Coordinates of C-alpha atoms in Angstrom, one line a residue:
X219 CA 2.4 25.3 -62.1
X220 CA 4.5 23.3 -64.6
X221 CA 4.3 24.2 -68.3
X222 CA 2.4 22.0 -70.7
X223 CA 5.0 20.9 -73.2
X224 CA 7.8 19.9 -70.9
X225 CA 5.5 17.9 -68.7
X226 CA 3.8 16.3 -71.6
X227 CA 6.8 15.3 -73.7
X228 CA 9.8 14.8 -71.5
X229 CA 9.0 11.1 -71.1
X230 CA 8.5 10.6 -74.9
X231 CA 11.6 12.0 -76.7
X232 CA 14.9 11.0 -75.1
X233 CA 18.1 13.0 -75.4
X234 CA 19.6 13.0 -78.9
X235 CA 22.7 11.0 -77.8
X236 CA 20.4 8.0 -77.1
X237 CA 18.8 8.2 -80.5
X238 CA 21.9 7.3 -82.5
X239 CA 21.0 4.8 -85.2
X240 CA 22.3 1.3 -85.0
X241 CA 25.2 1.7 -87.4
X242 CA 29.0 1.7 -87.0
X243 CA 30.6 4.8 -85.8
X244 CA 32.4 5.3 -89.1
X245 CA 29.0 5.5 -90.9
X246 CA 26.8 7.4 -88.4
X247 CA 25.5 10.0 -90.8
X248 CA 22.8 8.6 -93.1
X249 CA 23.1 9.0 -96.8
X250 CA 22.1 12.5 -98.0
X251 CA 18.5 12.5 -99.3
X252 CA 17.6 14.1 -102.6
X253 CA 16.3 17.6 -102.7
X254 CA 12.7 16.4 -103.2
X255 CA 13.0 14.3 -100.1
X256 CA 14.6 17.2 -98.2
X257 CA 11.9 19.6 -99.2
X258 CA 9.0 17.4 -98.3
X259 CA 10.7 16.4 -95.0
X260 CA 11.5 20.0 -94.2
X261 CA 7.9 21.0 -95.0
X262 CA 6.7 18.3 -92.6
X263 CA 9.0 19.5 -89.9
X264 CA 7.8 23.1 -90.3
X265 CA 4.2 22.0 -90.2
X266 CA 4.8 19.9 -87.1
X267 CA 6.7 22.7 -85.4
X268 CA 3.8 25.1 -86.1
X269 CA 1.4 22.7 -84.5
X270 CA 3.6 22.3 -81.4
X271 CA 4.0 26.1 -81.1
X272 CA 0.2 26.6 -81.4
X273 CA -0.3 24.0 -78.7
X274 CA 2.3 25.8 -76.5
X275 CA 0.7 29.2 -77.2
X276 CA -2.7 27.8 -76.0
X277 CA -1.0 26.3 -72.9
X278 CA 0.6 29.7 -72.1
X279 CA -2.7 31.5 -72.4
X280 CA -4.4 28.8 -70.3
X281 CA -1.6 29.1 -67.7
X282 CA -2.0 32.9 -67.6
X283 CA -5.7 32.6 -67.0
X284 CA -5.1 30.0 -64.2
X285 CA -2.8 32.4 -62.5
X286 CA -5.3 35.2 -62.7
X287 CA -8.1 33.0 -61.2
X288 CA -5.8 31.8 -58.4
X289 CA -4.8 35.4 -57.6
X290 CA -8.4 36.6 -57.5
X291 CA -9.4 33.7 -55.3
X292 CA -6.7 34.7 -52.8
X293 CA -8.0 38.2 -52.8
X294 CA -11.6 37.1 -52.2
X295 CA -10.5 34.9 -49.2
X296 CA -8.5 37.7 -47.6
X297 CA -11.2 40.4 -48.1
X298 CA -15.0 40.4 -47.8
X299 CA -16.3 37.0 -48.9
X300 CA -18.3 37.0 -52.1
X301 CA -19.5 33.5 -52.2
X302 CA -21.1 33.7 -55.6
X303 CA -18.0 35.1 -57.3
X304 CA -15.9 32.5 -55.5
X305 CA -18.1 29.7 -56.8
X306 CA -17.9 31.0 -60.3
X307 CA -14.1 31.2 -60.1
X308 CA -13.8 27.7 -58.7
X309 CA -16.0 26.3 -61.5
X310 CA -13.9 28.1 -64.1
X311 CA -10.7 26.8 -62.5
X312 CA -11.9 23.2 -62.6
X313 CA -12.9 23.6 -66.3
X314 CA -9.5 25.1 -67.2
X315 CA -7.7 22.2 -65.4
X316 CA -9.7 19.7 -67.3
X317 CA -8.9 21.4 -70.6
X318 CA -5.3 21.5 -69.6
X319 CA -5.3 17.8 -68.9
X320 CA -6.9 17.0 -72.3
X321 CA -4.3 19.3 -74.0
X322 CA -1.5 17.4 -72.3
X323 CA -2.8 14.1 -73.5
X324 CA -3.2 15.5 -77.1
X325 CA 0.3 16.9 -77.0
X326 CA 1.7 13.6 -75.8
X327 CA 0.0 11.7 -78.6
X328 CA 1.1 14.1 -81.2
X329 CA 4.7 14.1 -80.1
X330 CA 4.6 10.2 -80.1
X331 CA 3.4 10.3 -83.7
X332 CA 6.2 12.7 -84.7
X333 CA 8.8 10.4 -83.1
X334 CA 7.9 7.5 -85.3
X335 CA 8.7 9.2 -88.6
X336 CA 11.2 11.8 -87.4
X337 CA 14.8 11.6 -88.8
X338 CA 17.5 13.7 -87.4
X339 CA 20.8 14.6 -89.1
X340 CA 23.8 13.9 -86.9
X341 CA 26.6 16.4 -86.1
X342 CA 29.5 14.0 -85.8
X343 CA 32.8 15.8 -86.5
X344 CA 35.0 13.1 -85.0
X345 CA 33.1 9.9 -85.9
X346 CA 31.0 10.3 -82.7
X347 CA 27.6 11.9 -82.8
X348 CA 27.3 14.9 -80.6
X349 CA 23.7 15.8 -81.3
X350 CA 21.0 15.8 -84.0
X351 CA 19.3 18.6 -86.0
X352 CA 15.6 18.1 -86.8
X353 CA 14.3 21.5 -88.0
X354 CA 15.3 24.0 -90.6
X355 CA 16.3 27.6 -89.9
X356 CA 15.7 30.3 -92.5
X357 CA 16.9 29.0 -95.9
X358 CA 19.0 26.1 -94.4
X359 CA 17.6 22.6 -94.3
X360 CA 18.3 20.4 -91.3
X361 CA 20.9 18.5 -93.3
X362 CA 22.7 21.6 -94.3
X363 CA 22.6 23.0 -90.8
X364 CA 24.2 19.8 -89.5
X365 CA 26.9 19.8 -92.1
X366 CA 27.8 23.5 -91.5
X367 CA 27.9 23.0 -87.8
X368 CA 30.1 19.9 -88.2
X369 CA 32.6 21.8 -90.5
X370 CA 32.8 24.7 -88.1
X371 CA 33.5 22.4 -85.1
X372 CA 36.3 20.7 -87.1
X373 CA 38.0 24.1 -87.6
X374 CA 38.3 24.5 -83.9
X375 CA 40.8 21.7 -83.8
X376 CA 43.2 23.8 -85.9
X377 CA 43.2 26.6 -83.4
X378 CA 46.5 26.2 -81.5
X379 CA 45.2 28.2 -78.5
X380 CA 41.6 26.8 -78.3
X381 CA 40.0 27.9 -75.0
X382 CA 36.7 26.5 -73.8
X383 CA 35.9 29.9 -72.2
X384 CA 35.9 31.5 -75.7
X385 CA 32.9 29.4 -76.7
X386 CA 30.0 31.5 -75.5
X387 CA 26.2 31.6 -75.6
X388 CA 24.6 34.7 -77.0
X389 CA 20.7 34.8 -76.7
X390 CA 18.7 36.9 -79.1
X391 CA 15.1 37.5 -79.8
X392 CA 14.8 34.8 -82.5
X393 CA 17.5 32.4 -81.5
X394 CA 20.3 31.5 -79.1
X395 CA 23.8 31.5 -80.8
X396 CA 26.8 29.4 -79.9
X397 CA 29.8 31.6 -80.9
X398 CA 33.6 31.1 -80.8
X399 CA 35.1 34.5 -81.2
X400 CA 33.3 36.1 -84.1
X401 CA 32.2 32.8 -85.7
X402 CA 28.7 31.4 -85.1
X403 CA 28.9 27.6 -84.7
X404 CA 25.2 27.0 -84.3
X405 CA 22.0 29.0 -84.0
X406 CA 19.4 27.3 -81.8
X407 CA 15.8 28.4 -82.7
X408 CA 12.6 28.1 -80.7
X409 CA 11.7 25.2 -83.0
X410 CA 14.8 23.3 -82.0
X411 CA 14.0 23.9 -78.3
X412 CA 10.4 22.7 -78.8
X413 CA 11.6 19.6 -80.5
X414 CA 13.9 18.7 -77.7
X415 CA 11.4 19.6 -75.0
X416 CA 13.7 22.1 -73.3
X417 CA 14.3 25.8 -73.4
X418 CA 16.7 27.5 -75.9
X419 CA 19.2 28.3 -73.3
X420 CA 19.2 24.8 -71.8
X421 CA 19.7 23.2 -75.3
X422 CA 22.5 25.7 -76.0
X423 CA 24.3 24.8 -72.8
X424 CA 24.0 21.1 -73.6
X425 CA 25.4 21.5 -77.1
X426 CA 28.2 23.8 -75.8
X427 CA 29.3 21.2 -73.2
X428 CA 29.4 18.4 -75.8
X429 CA 31.3 20.5 -78.3
X430 CA 33.9 21.5 -75.7
X431 CA 34.3 18.0 -74.5
X432 CA 34.7 16.6 -78.1
X433 CA 37.2 19.2 -79.1
X434 CA 39.2 18.7 -75.9
X435 CA 39.3 14.9 -76.4
X436 CA 40.3 15.2 -80.0
X437 CA 43.2 17.7 -79.2
X438 CA 44.3 15.4 -76.4
X439 CA 44.3 12.3 -78.5
X440 CA 46.2 14.1 -81.3
X441 CA 48.8 15.9 -79.2
X442 CA 52.5 15.1 -79.8
X443 CA 52.9 13.6 -76.3
X444 CA 49.9 11.3 -76.9
X445 CA 51.2 10.4 -80.4
X446 CA 54.6 9.5 -78.9
X447 CA 52.9 7.4 -76.2
X448 CA 50.8 5.6 -78.8
X449 CA 53.8 4.9 -81.0
X450 CA 55.8 3.6 -78.0
X451 CA 53.0 1.3 -76.9
X452 CA 52.7 0.0 -80.5
X453 CA 56.5 -0.8 -80.6
X454 CA 56.2 -2.4 -77.2
X455 CA 53.3 -4.6 -78.4
X456 CA 55.3 -5.6 -81.5
X457 CA 58.4 -6.4 -79.4
X458 CA 56.2 -8.6 -77.2
X459 CA 54.7 -10.2 -80.3
X460 CA 58.2 -10.9 -81.7
X461 CA 59.4 -12.7 -78.6
X462 CA 56.1 -14.5 -78.2
X463 CA 56.4 -15.9 -81.7
X464 CA 60.0 -16.7 -81.2
X465 CA 59.4 -18.7 -78.0
X466 CA 56.4 -20.4 -79.6
X467 CA 58.8 -21.8 -82.2
X468 CA 61.3 -22.8 -79.5
X469 CA 58.5 -24.6 -77.5
X470 CA 57.2 -26.6 -80.5
X471 CA 60.8 -27.4 -81.6
X472 CA 61.4 -28.8 -78.1
X473 CA 58.2 -30.8 -78.1
X474 CA 59.1 -32.2 -81.6
X475 CA 62.5 -33.3 -80.3
X476 CA 61.0 -35.0 -77.2
X477 CA 58.4 -36.8 -79.5
X478 CA 61.2 -38.0 -81.8
X479 CA 63.1 -39.5 -78.9
X480 CA 60.0 -41.5 -77.9
X481 CA 60.0 -43.5 -81.2
X482 CA 59.5 -47.1 -80.4
X483 CA 58.1 -46.4 -76.9
X484 CA 55.2 -44.1 -77.4
X485 CA 54.9 -44.8 -81.1
X486 CA 54.6 -48.5 -81.8
X487 CA 52.4 -48.3 -84.9
X488 CA 48.7 -48.8 -85.4
X489 CA 47.2 -52.1 -86.6
X490 CA 43.8 -52.8 -87.9
X491 CA 43.5 -56.6 -87.5
X492 CA 46.5 -58.0 -89.2
X493 CA 47.1 -54.9 -91.4
X494 CA 49.6 -52.4 -90.1
X495 CA 47.9 -49.1 -90.8
X496 CA 50.8 -47.0 -89.4
X497 CA 54.2 -48.2 -88.7
X498 CA 56.4 -46.4 -86.1
X499 CA 58.0 -44.0 -88.6
X500 CA 54.7 -43.1 -90.3
X501 CA 52.9 -42.6 -87.0
X502 CA 55.7 -40.3 -85.7
X503 CA 55.7 -38.4 -89.0
X504 CA 51.9 -37.9 -88.8
X505 CA 52.2 -36.6 -85.2
X506 CA 55.0 -34.2 -86.1
X507 CA 52.9 -32.9 -89.1
X508 CA 50.0 -32.3 -86.8
X509 CA 52.4 -30.5 -84.4
X510 CA 53.6 -28.3 -87.2
X511 CA 50.0 -27.4 -88.2
X512 CA 49.2 -26.6 -84.6
X513 CA 52.3 -24.4 -84.3
X514 CA 51.3 -22.2 -87.2
X515 CA 47.7 -22.1 -85.9
X516 CA 49.0 -20.8 -82.6
X517 CA 51.3 -18.3 -84.3
X518 CA 48.5 -16.9 -86.6
X519 CA 46.2 -16.7 -83.6
X520 CA 48.7 -14.8 -81.6
X521 CA 49.2 -12.3 -84.5
X522 CA 45.5 -12.0 -85.0
X523 CA 44.9 -11.2 -81.3
X524 CA 47.7 -8.7 -81.3
X525 CA 46.3 -6.7 -84.2
X526 CA 43.2 -5.5 -82.2
X527 CA 45.5 -4.4 -79.4
X528 CA 47.6 -2.3 -81.9
X529 CA 44.5 -0.8 -83.6
X530 CA 42.9 0.0 -80.2
X531 CA 45.9 2.2 -79.3
X532 CA 45.0 4.8 -82.0
X533 CA 41.6 6.4 -81.6
X534 CA 41.0 6.5 -85.4
X535 CA 41.4 2.7 -85.7
X536 CA 39.5 1.6 -82.6
X537 CA 36.6 0.5 -84.8
X538 CA 38.9 -1.9 -86.7
X539 CA 40.0 -3.4 -83.4
X540 CA 36.4 -3.9 -82.3
X541 CA 35.6 -5.5 -85.7
X542 CA 38.6 -7.9 -85.5
X543 CA 37.8 -9.0 -82.0
X544 CA 34.2 -9.4 -83.0
X545 CA 35.2 -11.9 -85.7
X546 CA 36.4 -14.2 -82.9
X547 CA 34.4 -13.4 -79.8
X548 CA 31.0 -12.9 -81.4
X549 CA 30.9 -16.5 -82.8
X550 CA 32.3 -17.8 -79.6
X551 CA 29.7 -15.9 -77.6
X552 CA 26.9 -17.1 -79.8
X553 CA 28.2 -20.7 -79.5
X554 CA 28.4 -20.4 -75.7
X555 CA 25.0 -18.8 -75.5
X556 CA 23.5 -21.5 -77.7
X557 CA 25.1 -24.2 -75.7
X558 CA 23.8 -22.7 -72.5
X559 CA 20.3 -22.4 -73.8
X560 CA 20.5 -26.0 -75.1
X561 CA 21.6 -27.4 -71.7
X562 CA 17.9 -28.2 -70.5
X563 CA 17.3 -30.2 -73.7
X564 CA 20.7 -31.9 -73.3
X565 CA 19.8 -33.0 -69.8
X566 CA 16.4 -34.2 -71.0
X567 CA 18.1 -36.3 -73.7
X568 CA 20.6 -37.8 -71.2
X569 CA 17.7 -38.8 -68.9
X570 CA 15.8 -40.4 -71.8
X571 CA 18.8 -42.3 -72.9
X572 CA 19.5 -43.5 -69.4
X573 CA 15.9 -44.7 -68.9
X574 CA 15.9 -46.6 -72.2
X575 CA 19.3 -48.2 -71.4
X576 CA 17.9 -49.6 -68.1
X577 CA 14.8 -50.8 -70.0
X578 CA 17.1 -52.7 -72.4
X579 CA 19.1 -54.1 -69.5
X580 CA 15.9 -55.5 -68.0
X581 CA 14.9 -57.0 -71.4
X582 CA 18.4 -58.5 -71.8
X583 CA 18.2 -60.2 -68.4
X584 CA 14.8 -61.7 -69.4
X585 CA 16.3 -62.9 -72.7
X586 CA 19.2 -64.6 -71.0
X587 CA 16.9 -66.4 -68.6
X588 CA 14.8 -67.7 -71.5
X589 CA 17.9 -68.7 -73.5
X590 CA 19.4 -70.6 -70.6
X591 CA 16.1 -72.4 -70.0
X592 CA 15.5 -70.9 -66.5
X593 CA 12.4 -69.1 -67.7
X594 CA 9.9 -71.0 -69.8
X595 CA 7.2 -69.4 -71.8
X596 CA 4.7 -71.7 -73.5
X597 CA 5.1 -71.6 -77.3
X598 CA 8.3 -69.6 -77.1
X599 CA 11.4 -71.6 -77.9
X600 CA 14.8 -70.7 -76.3
X601 CA 16.5 -70.3 -79.7
X602 CA 14.0 -67.4 -80.4
X603 CA 15.5 -65.4 -77.5
X604 CA 18.4 -63.8 -79.2
X605 CA 16.7 -62.8 -82.5
X606 CA 13.6 -61.6 -80.6
X607 CA 15.9 -59.5 -78.3
X608 CA 17.6 -57.9 -81.4
X609 CA 14.2 -57.0 -82.8
X610 CA 13.0 -55.6 -79.5
X611 CA 16.2 -53.6 -79.1
X612 CA 15.8 -52.0 -82.6
X613 CA 12.2 -51.1 -81.8
X614 CA 13.1 -49.7 -78.4
X615 CA 15.9 -47.5 -79.8
X616 CA 13.6 -46.4 -82.6
X617 CA 11.0 -45.3 -80.1
X618 CA 13.8 -43.6 -78.1
X619 CA 14.9 -41.7 -81.2
X620 CA 11.3 -40.5 -81.8
X621 CA 11.1 -39.3 -78.2
X622 CA 14.5 -37.6 -78.5
X623 CA 14.0 -36.0 -81.9
X624 CA 12.2 -32.8 -80.8
X625 CA 15.1 -32.1 -78.3
X626 CA 17.8 -32.3 -81.0
X627 CA 19.4 -29.0 -82.0
X628 CA 17.9 -27.8 -85.3
X629 CA 15.2 -30.4 -85.4
X630 CA 12.6 -27.7 -86.1
X631 CA 14.6 -26.1 -88.9
X632 CA 13.3 -26.6 -92.5
X633 CA 16.8 -27.8 -93.6
X634 CA 16.9 -30.6 -90.9
X635 CA 13.3 -31.7 -91.8
X636 CA 14.2 -31.7 -95.5
X637 CA 17.2 -33.9 -95.0
X638 CA 15.1 -36.3 -92.8
X639 CA 12.5 -36.5 -95.6
X640 CA 15.2 -37.1 -98.2
X641 CA 16.8 -39.8 -96.2
X642 CA 13.4 -41.5 -95.7
X643 CA 12.8 -41.3 -99.4
X644 CA 16.2 -42.9 -100.1
X645 CA 15.6 -45.6 -97.5
X646 CA 12.1 -46.4 -98.9
X647 CA 12.9 -46.6 -102.6
X648 CA 16.5 -47.8 -102.3
X649 CA 16.0 -50.7 -100.0
X650 CA 13.1 -52.7 -101.5
X651 CA 15.2 -55.9 -101.9
X652 CA 16.8 -55.5 -98.5
X653 CA 13.4 -55.1 -96.8
X654 CA 12.1 -58.3 -98.5
X655 CA 15.2 -60.1 -97.2
X656 CA 14.7 -58.7 -93.7
X657 CA 11.0 -59.8 -93.7
X658 CA 12.1 -63.3 -95.0
X659 CA 14.8 -63.5 -92.3
X660 CA 12.2 -62.7 -89.5
X661 CA 9.8 -65.4 -90.9
X662 CA 12.6 -68.0 -91.1
X663 CA 13.6 -67.2 -87.5
X664 CA 10.2 -68.0 -86.2
X665 CA 9.6 -70.9 -88.6
X666 CA 12.6 -72.6 -87.0
X667 CA 13.5 -74.2 -90.4
X668 CA 17.1 -74.5 -89.3
X669 CA 19.7 -73.2 -86.8
X670 CA 23.4 -72.7 -86.7
X671 CA 25.3 -75.9 -87.2
X672 CA 22.5 -77.8 -89.0
X673 CA 23.2 -79.8 -92.1
X674 CA 20.7 -78.6 -94.7
X675 CA 20.0 -78.6 -98.3
X676 CA 18.6 -75.4 -99.7
X677 CA 17.7 -75.7 -103.4
X678 CA 20.7 -77.5 -104.9
X679 CA 23.2 -76.4 -102.2
X680 CA 24.0 -78.8 -99.3
X681 CA 26.1 -77.9 -96.3
X682 CA 26.2 -76.7 -92.7
X683 CA 24.6 -73.4 -91.5
X684 CA 27.4 -71.1 -90.3
X685 CA 25.5 -67.8 -90.0
X686 CA 22.0 -66.5 -90.0
X687 CA 21.2 -62.7 -90.3
X688 CA 18.2 -60.7 -91.2
X689 CA 19.4 -60.4 -94.8
X690 CA 21.3 -63.6 -95.7
X691 CA 22.0 -67.2 -94.7
X692 CA 25.6 -68.5 -95.1
X693 CA 26.3 -72.3 -95.8
X694 CA 29.6 -74.1 -95.7
X695 CA 29.6 -77.1 -98.1
X696 CA 31.5 -80.3 -97.4
X697 CA 34.2 -78.9 -99.8
X698 CA 34.6 -75.8 -97.5
X699 CA 32.9 -73.6 -99.9
X700 CA 31.0 -70.8 -98.2
X701 CA 27.8 -69.9 -100.1
X702 CA 25.7 -66.8 -99.2
X703 CA 22.0 -67.1 -100.0
X704 CA 19.6 -64.1 -99.7
X705 CA 16.7 -64.9 -97.3
X706 CA 14.1 -64.1 -99.9
X707 CA 15.6 -67.0 -102.1
X708 CA 15.5 -69.3 -99.1
X709 CA 11.8 -68.5 -98.6
X710 CA 11.1 -69.1 -102.3
X711 CA 12.8 -72.5 -102.4
X712 CA 12.5 -75.8 -100.4
X713 CA 14.8 -76.5 -97.5
X714 CA 15.8 -80.0 -96.3
X715 CA 17.1 -80.2 -92.8
X716 CA 19.2 -83.4 -92.0
X717 CA 19.9 -82.5 -88.4
X718 CA 16.5 -81.9 -86.9
X719 CA 15.6 -85.5 -86.1
X720 CA 19.1 -86.7 -85.5
X721 CA 19.2 -86.4 -81.7
X722 CA 16.0 -88.3 -81.2
X723 CA 14.9 -90.4 -84.1
X724 CA 18.2 -90.5 -86.0
X725 CA 18.7 -89.7 -89.7
X726 CA 18.0 -92.6 -92.2
X727 CA 20.7 -92.7 -94.9
X728 CA 20.3 -95.0 -97.8
X729 CA 22.2 -96.2 -100.9
X730 CA 21.2 -98.6 -103.7
X731 CA 22.7 -101.5 -105.8
X732 CA 21.3 -103.5 -108.6
X733 CA 22.0 -107.3 -108.7
X734 CA 21.1 -109.8 -111.4
X735 CA 18.2 -112.2 -111.1
X736 CA 20.6 -115.1 -110.9
X737 CA 21.6 -114.1 -107.3
X738 CA 19.0 -115.1 -104.6
X739 CA 17.6 -112.0 -102.8
X740 CA 18.1 -113.4 -99.3
X741 CA 21.8 -113.6 -100.0
X742 CA 21.8 -110.0 -101.3
X743 CA 20.0 -108.8 -98.1
X744 CA 22.5 -110.6 -95.9
X745 CA 25.5 -109.1 -97.8
X746 CA 24.0 -105.5 -97.6
X747 CA 23.3 -105.8 -93.9
X748 CA 26.8 -107.1 -93.3
X749 CA 28.1 -104.0 -95.1
X750 CA 26.2 -101.6 -92.9
X751 CA 28.6 -102.0 -90.0
X752 CA 30.9 -99.0 -89.5
X753 CA 31.4 -96.0 -87.3
X754 CA 28.5 -93.5 -86.8
X755 CA 26.0 -96.2 -88.0
X756 CA 23.5 -97.2 -85.3
X757 CA 22.7 -100.8 -84.5
X758 CA 19.5 -99.8 -82.8
X759 CA 17.4 -99.2 -84.7
X760 CA 18.9 -101.8 -87.0
X761 CA 19.6 -101.3 -90.7
X762 CA 17.2 -102.8 -93.2
X763 CA 17.0 -103.5 -96.9
X764 CA 14.2 -102.6 -99.4
X765 CA 13.8 -104.0 -102.9
X766 CA 12.7 -101.0 -104.7
X767 CA 12.1 -102.3 -108.2
X768 CA 12.3 -105.4 -110.5
X769 CA 13.9 -104.1 -113.7
X770 CA 14.5 -105.9 -117.0
X771 CA 18.0 -107.2 -116.3
X772 CA 18.4 -106.7 -112.5
X773 CA 16.7 -106.2 -109.1
X774 CA 17.2 -102.8 -107.4
X775 CA 18.1 -103.1 -103.7
X776 CA 18.2 -100.1 -101.2
X777 CA 20.2 -100.4 -98.0
X778 CA 18.8 -98.1 -95.2
X779 CA 20.7 -97.4 -91.9
X780 CA 20.4 -94.9 -89.0
X781 CA 23.0 -92.3 -87.9
X782 CA 23.2 -89.4 -85.5
X783 CA 26.1 -87.7 -87.4
X784 CA 24.3 -85.8 -90.1
X785 CA 27.3 -83.7 -90.8
X786 CA 29.4 -86.8 -91.7
X787 CA 27.3 -88.1 -94.5
X788 CA 30.0 -88.1 -97.1
X789 CA 32.4 -90.2 -95.0
X790 CA 29.7 -92.6 -94.0
X791 CA 28.6 -93.1 -97.6
X792 CA 32.2 -93.7 -98.6
X793 CA 32.8 -96.4 -96.0
X794 CA 29.4 -98.1 -96.6
X795 CA 30.2 -98.3 -100.3
X796 CA 33.6 -99.8 -99.6
X797 CA 32.0 -102.4 -97.3
X798 CA 29.4 -103.3 -100.0
X799 CA 32.2 -104.0 -102.5
X800 CA 34.2 -106.1 -100.0
X801 CA 31.2 -108.2 -98.9
X802 CA 29.9 -108.9 -102.4
X803 CA 33.4 -109.7 -103.8
X804 CA 34.1 -112.0 -100.8
X805 CA 30.8 -113.9 -101.6
X806 CA 31.6 -114.1 -105.3
X807 CA 28.6 -112.0 -106.3
X808 CA 29.1 -109.7 -109.2
X809 CA 27.6 -106.2 -109.0
X810 CA 26.2 -105.5 -112.4
X811 CA 24.9 -102.0 -111.8
X812 CA 23.1 -100.6 -113.6
X813 CA 23.9 -102.6 -116.9
X814 CA 26.7 -105.0 -117.6
X815 CA 27.2 -107.2 -120.7
X816 CA 29.5 -110.2 -120.7
X817 CA 30.0 -113.3 -122.8
X818 CA 30.3 -115.9 -120.1
X819 CA 32.3 -118.4 -122.2
X820 CA 35.9 -117.2 -122.2
X821 CA 35.3 -114.0 -120.2
X822 CA 37.2 -113.0 -117.1
X823 CA 35.0 -112.5 -114.0
X824 CA 34.5 -109.0 -112.7
X825 CA 35.5 -110.0 -109.2
X826 CA 38.9 -108.6 -108.3
X827 CA 41.8 -111.1 -108.5
X828 CA 42.6 -110.9 -104.8
X829 CA 39.2 -112.5 -104.1
X830 CA 39.6 -115.3 -106.6
X831 CA 41.2 -118.7 -105.9
X832 CA 44.9 -119.1 -106.7
X833 CA 44.1 -121.7 -109.3
X834 CA 41.4 -119.7 -111.0
X835 CA 41.6 -119.7 -114.8
X836 CA 39.4 -117.9 -117.1
X837 CA 37.1 -120.3 -119.0
X838 CA 37.9 -121.0 -122.6
X839 CA 35.6 -120.4 -125.5
X840 CA 33.7 -123.5 -126.6
X841 CA 33.6 -124.1 -130.3
X842 CA 31.2 -126.7 -131.6
X843 CA 30.8 -127.9 -135.2
X844 CA 27.2 -127.7 -136.3
X845 CA 27.6 -130.8 -138.4
X846 CA 28.4 -132.9 -135.3
X847 CA 25.0 -131.9 -134.0

């Protein structure tokens, strides 16, 4: 029958080599605790060991009684049958087995509790932990035992004729000793064996094998032949590095020469519009500078990758090699792992973007049909198609961003969320005026107050609409002045559109003159209508004249005429005014507008000389003597 402790705890406490703490090899041993901590810890270990030994003592007594019962049962079966005694022994056997099962469970739970708080002191003579010491022995604490054993093992390396056969195991009543010659390397007590769940002899053999292997490896690594081999490998690596760096320089010099020869063919400069951002020489110089930077990056990377190779040759510097390689490969491994884990989200984003792109293509095709007039929707004008599509596109992409946001890398991080809130805060409080202009632009679009190319008057600005955006409206005046008006100002002022009715009703243009009461009004009407004959003036509907007022010294006449060229108002007005002057001068009618004073006796007429008769003479002043009257 198996013993209690080995069966109960073999699956709980693993071998010491697997309990090494997660720390670099160069720092395996934990910092030495204070004496108070050592005393308390040692006291706990002694107490725990006593409990384990008491449990083991009970197990041995129980096992001895089980053996006696089994032997007596065999005797009863082979001799005269005593059924009553046999039943008593079977009952007692069952009770002992139940007690043994309960004791196994109790021992397992107790060892599990010890494992949580247990701290072993490593024996690591060559920066590699061989085993741990958990219990004290006589006056020596576990830490002191570990340090003494480590120092004694290090002395073995100085023995020129070290022989593994000289490391022997000597069992005694209280302990099992590991001895090399006359020197005791370690004494293994019953408490050590109980802690590791093995017998003293088994634990001693395990420790001996590890010590022999560690010393042999150390002496092999530090032999003269091995040192010569390591130095030779180092020199070989350095020679390879020298030639590698040399040919890297040669390669990049060759590439630079080939690039310089391509000036004017590969390098033709870079232009942004009409501005030459890079000419040929500057473009070539920039490429050569980048080539130089790349060259030194490659050289430094080659040197950096060679250093771990050199450090890995020597056993004492292998940790440095692992650290240097870790600086490069650990970030690359984390990046690759993060990218691999992100691939499902990336595919999801690609599918979402593809779906929304096809949705926008369908909306775009509907927009084009409406704009071209192939699709008619009651109450929806064709000129609304483009701005409505722009609005819908923004809304669709905004919704797509909301759907994609949870799949973006780092979207659930507090930093990403904080930046999003900060950007939203800036957008909300920093774009108040812009938002008002955007809203005004949307309202103006669907008000259809004007469209591109219309001649309008907004406030005191008259000109043609050249651009409409959600923020501003741009007008080009007849003097080719381009004026930008925020949409919020357009909404807050009045707008006069001269082009809306031109294609159908025509635009009525008008100009006024004032003529004295001495000229009959039918003559004035005839002269004004005769002047309303020029290009871009419609004959149907025909021009007409209105007498707008009868003032103190003159009558105000207004000539009205139709045109479909709203954008040519300045030229039309100029030609009409020229015609009015010509017609009135030819008829000998003076335009006294708005006020004109003249002494008719002896005054030259205001009609130009080219319209007067050749024999015209200005009248003389009449002077009369009052006495003659």
